mmCIF file of C-alpha atoms in Angstrom:
data_model
loop_
_atom_site.group_PDB
_atom_site.id
_atom_site.type_symbol
_atom_site.label_atom_id
_atom_site.label_comp_id
_atom_site.label_asym_id
_atom_site.label_seq_id
_atom_site.Cartn_x
_atom_site.Cartn_y
_atom_site.Cartn_z
ATOM 1 C CA MET A 1476 28.536 -22.788 -29.021
ATOM 2 C CA ARG A 1477 25.880 -23.044 -27.171
ATOM 3 C CA LEU A 1478 25.864 -20.239 -24.501
ATOM 4 C CA TYR A 1479 23.272 -22.461 -22.042
ATOM 5 C CA LYS A 1480 22.929 -25.907 -22.333
ATOM 6 C CA GLU A 1481 19.869 -25.856 -19.329
ATOM 7 C CA CYS A 1482 17.026 -24.794 -19.010
ATOM 8 C CA LEU A 1483 17.212 -22.104 -16.010
ATOM 9 C CA SER A 1484 14.123 -23.501 -14.541
ATOM 10 C CA CYS A 1485 13.518 -26.212 -14.927
ATOM 11 C CA GLY A 1486 17.368 -28.017 -16.273
ATOM 12 C CA LYS A 1487 16.444 -29.557 -19.163
ATOM 13 C CA GLU A 1488 18.206 -29.846 -22.177
ATOM 14 C CA LEU A 1489 17.834 -26.304 -24.557
ATOM 15 C CA ILE A 1490 16.996 -27.273 -27.720
ATOM 16 C CA GLY A 1491 17.034 -24.618 -30.706
ATOM 17 C CA ARG A 1492 18.151 -20.808 -31.115
ATOM 18 C CA ILE A 1493 21.842 -20.826 -29.763
ATOM 19 C CA ASP A 1494 21.306 -18.130 -27.177
ATOM 20 C CA LYS A 1495 18.191 -19.666 -25.640
ATOM 21 C CA LYS A 1496 17.798 -19.435 -21.467
ATOM 22 C CA TYR A 1497 14.659 -21.412 -20.958
ATOM 23 C CA CYS A 1498 13.119 -24.444 -22.308
ATOM 24 C CA ASP A 1499 9.304 -21.987 -22.587
ATOM 25 C CA PRO A 1500 7.576 -19.326 -21.903
ATOM 26 C CA GLN A 1501 6.257 -21.096 -17.890
ATOM 27 C CA CYS A 1502 9.533 -21.952 -17.217
ATOM 28 C CA LYS A 1503 10.816 -18.183 -18.073
ATOM 29 C CA SER A 1504 7.999 -16.506 -15.967
ATOM 30 C CA ALA A 1505 8.608 -19.119 -12.941
ATOM 31 C CA HIS A 1506 12.786 -18.569 -13.572
ATOM 32 C CA GLN A 1507 11.752 -14.746 -13.208
ATOM 33 C CA TYR A 1508 9.486 -14.722 -10.905
ATOM 34 C CA GLU A 1509 11.644 -16.476 -7.936
ATOM 35 C CA ARG A 1510 14.257 -14.033 -8.669
ATOM 36 C CA GLU A 1511 11.554 -10.784 -7.929
ATOM 37 C CA LYS A 1512 10.863 -13.087 -4.774
ATOM 38 C CA LYS A 1513 14.382 -13.155 -3.479
ATOM 39 C CA GLN A 1514 14.704 -9.455 -4.256
ATOM 40 C CA PRO A 1515 13.947 -6.925 -1.386
ATOM 41 C CA GLU A 1516 11.158 -5.301 -1.439
ATOM 42 C CA ARG A 1517 11.727 -1.179 -2.452
ATOM 43 C CA PHE A 1518 10.831 1.597 -0.717
ATOM 44 C CA TYR A 1519 8.816 3.121 -3.140
ATOM 45 C CA ASN A 1520 6.707 -0.409 -2.903
ATOM 46 C CA LYS A 1521 6.336 -1.104 0.373
ATOM 47 C CA VAL A 1522 5.265 3.072 -0.101
ATOM 48 C CA ASP A 1523 2.565 2.141 -2.303
ATOM 49 C CA ASN A 1524 1.451 -0.732 -0.418
ATOM 50 C CA GLN A 1525 0.417 0.999 2.761
ATOM 51 C CA LEU A 1526 -0.968 3.875 1.362
ATOM 52 C CA ARG A 1527 -3.161 0.780 -0.667
ATOM 53 C CA LEU A 1528 -4.083 -0.919 2.595
ATOM 54 C CA ASN A 1529 -4.889 2.411 4.275
ATOM 55 C CA ARG A 1530 -6.585 3.546 1.808
ATOM 56 C CA ARG A 1531 -8.548 1.148 2.168
ATOM 57 C CA ILE A 1532 -9.242 0.714 5.342
ATOM 58 C CA LEU A 1533 -10.899 3.628 6.517
ATOM 59 C CA LYS A 1534 -13.101 3.071 3.454
ATOM 60 C CA GLN A 1535 -14.172 -0.102 4.939
ATOM 61 C CA TYR A 1536 -15.333 2.013 8.195
ATOM 62 C CA ASN A 1537 -16.268 5.303 7.249
ATOM 63 C CA LYS A 1538 -19.416 4.121 5.076
ATOM 64 C CA ALA A 1539 -21.440 7.014 6.357
ATOM 65 C CA GLY A 1540 -19.017 9.500 5.735
ATOM 66 C CA LYS A 1541 -18.311 10.388 8.892
ATOM 67 C CA ALA A 1542 -17.516 8.006 11.783
ATOM 68 C CA THR A 1543 -15.044 7.082 15.172
ATOM 69 C CA VAL A 1544 -12.605 4.453 15.408
ATOM 70 C CA ARG A 1545 -10.782 3.144 18.243
ATOM 71 C CA SER A 1546 -7.100 3.079 17.018
ATOM 72 C CA LYS A 1547 -6.655 -0.987 17.664
ATOM 73 C CA ILE A 1548 -9.904 -1.911 15.438
ATOM 74 C CA LEU A 1549 -7.791 -0.555 12.997
ATOM 75 C CA LYS A 1550 -4.418 -1.118 13.299
ATOM 76 C CA LYS A 1551 -5.277 -5.390 13.917
ATOM 77 C CA GLU A 1552 -6.456 -4.890 9.737
ATOM 78 C CA GLY A 1553 -2.946 -3.502 8.968
ATOM 79 C CA PHE A 1554 -3.935 0.772 8.687
ATOM 80 C CA ASN A 1555 -0.533 2.255 10.314
ATOM 81 C CA PRO A 1556 -0.705 6.550 10.639
ATOM 82 C CA ASN A 1557 2.449 7.715 9.351
ATOM 83 C CA PHE A 1558 1.396 7.059 6.459
ATOM 84 C CA PHE A 1559 -1.020 9.761 4.600
ATOM 85 C CA THR A 1560 -0.696 11.721 1.556
ATOM 86 C CA HIS A 1561 -1.880 15.193 2.878
ATOM 87 C CA TYR A 1562 -3.928 17.093 5.699
ATOM 88 C CA TRP A 1563 -5.821 19.898 6.480
ATOM 89 C CA LYS A 1564 -6.253 21.923 9.266
ATOM 90 C CA ASN A 1565 -9.897 23.201 10.675
ATOM 91 C CA LYS A 1566 -10.107 26.060 12.187
ATOM 92 C CA LYS A 1567 -10.468 24.922 15.087
ATOM 93 C CA GLY A 1568 -6.530 24.233 14.571
ATOM 94 C CA ASP A 1569 -7.445 19.796 13.778
ATOM 95 C CA VAL A 1570 -5.023 18.528 11.859
ATOM 96 C CA TYR A 1571 -6.872 15.360 9.628
ATOM 97 C CA LEU A 1572 -4.460 13.190 7.977
ATOM 98 C CA PHE A 1573 -5.758 12.372 4.234
ATOM 99 C CA VAL A 1574 -4.840 9.247 2.448
ATOM 100 C CA TYR A 1575 -6.495 9.949 -0.720
ATOM 101 C CA GLU A 1576 -9.354 11.349 -0.025
ATOM 102 C CA PHE A 1577 -10.540 9.762 2.847
ATOM 103 C CA GLY A 1578 -9.157 11.697 6.318
ATOM 104 C CA PHE A 1579 -8.610 10.527 10.533
ATOM 105 C CA LEU A 1580 -7.563 12.398 12.836
ATOM 106 C CA LYS A 1581 -6.914 10.828 16.299
ATOM 107 C CA THR A 1582 -8.074 11.240 19.463
ATOM 108 C CA THR A 1583 -8.254 9.913 22.928
ATOM 109 C CA GLU A 1584 -12.012 9.486 24.721
ATOM 110 C CA ARG A 1585 -11.542 8.439 28.513
ATOM 111 C CA ASN A 1586 -8.540 6.494 28.557
ATOM 112 C CA ILE A 1587 -9.725 5.724 25.472
ATOM 113 C CA GLU A 1588 -7.175 6.379 21.657
ATOM 114 C CA LYS A 1589 -9.973 6.655 18.282
ATOM 115 C CA TYR A 1590 -10.200 8.222 15.314
ATOM 116 C CA VAL A 1591 -11.959 10.071 13.726
ATOM 117 C CA LEU A 1592 -12.605 9.450 9.813
ATOM 118 C CA ILE A 1593 -14.148 12.096 7.328
ATOM 119 C CA ASN A 1594 -14.077 12.628 3.592
ATOM 120 C CA TRP A 1595 -12.293 14.449 1.427
ATOM 121 C CA GLN A 1596 -15.352 18.070 0.943
ATOM 122 C CA ASP A 1597 -15.052 20.918 -1.558
ATOM 123 C CA TYR A 1598 -14.206 23.340 1.336
ATOM 124 C CA MET A 1599 -10.946 21.619 2.919
ATOM 125 C CA THR A 1600 -8.952 23.445 0.080
ATOM 126 C CA THR A 1601 -5.260 23.948 0.971
ATOM 127 C CA ASN A 1602 -6.423 27.839 0.805
ATOM 128 C CA ASN A 1603 -7.499 27.979 4.827
#
């Protein structure tokens, strides 16, 4: 008495074990990939993916340790300023948001939105 008569992926007749579901490892992998692709993206994965994208973009545009970039350039690349890991407040009261070791501060110069990009430094402890 066989549980499955055909491969769940390709539909071929199954030969062998009674509880066999797939004809080979490739069909098993393909079926699981398709099944996973149909499920909605999990919240944790969405947040993690955006943080990794933000980090990559900030690293790309901040090679020297400090830079100023127009916000529309970063946003065009997929940067989302609502996703960050922590913040740091300087003595002037400016709050830099950080994505791991790369920080950014939103500013406006001559009605143009920009981000000041910095790298985390040892003096930026949370004990300020």
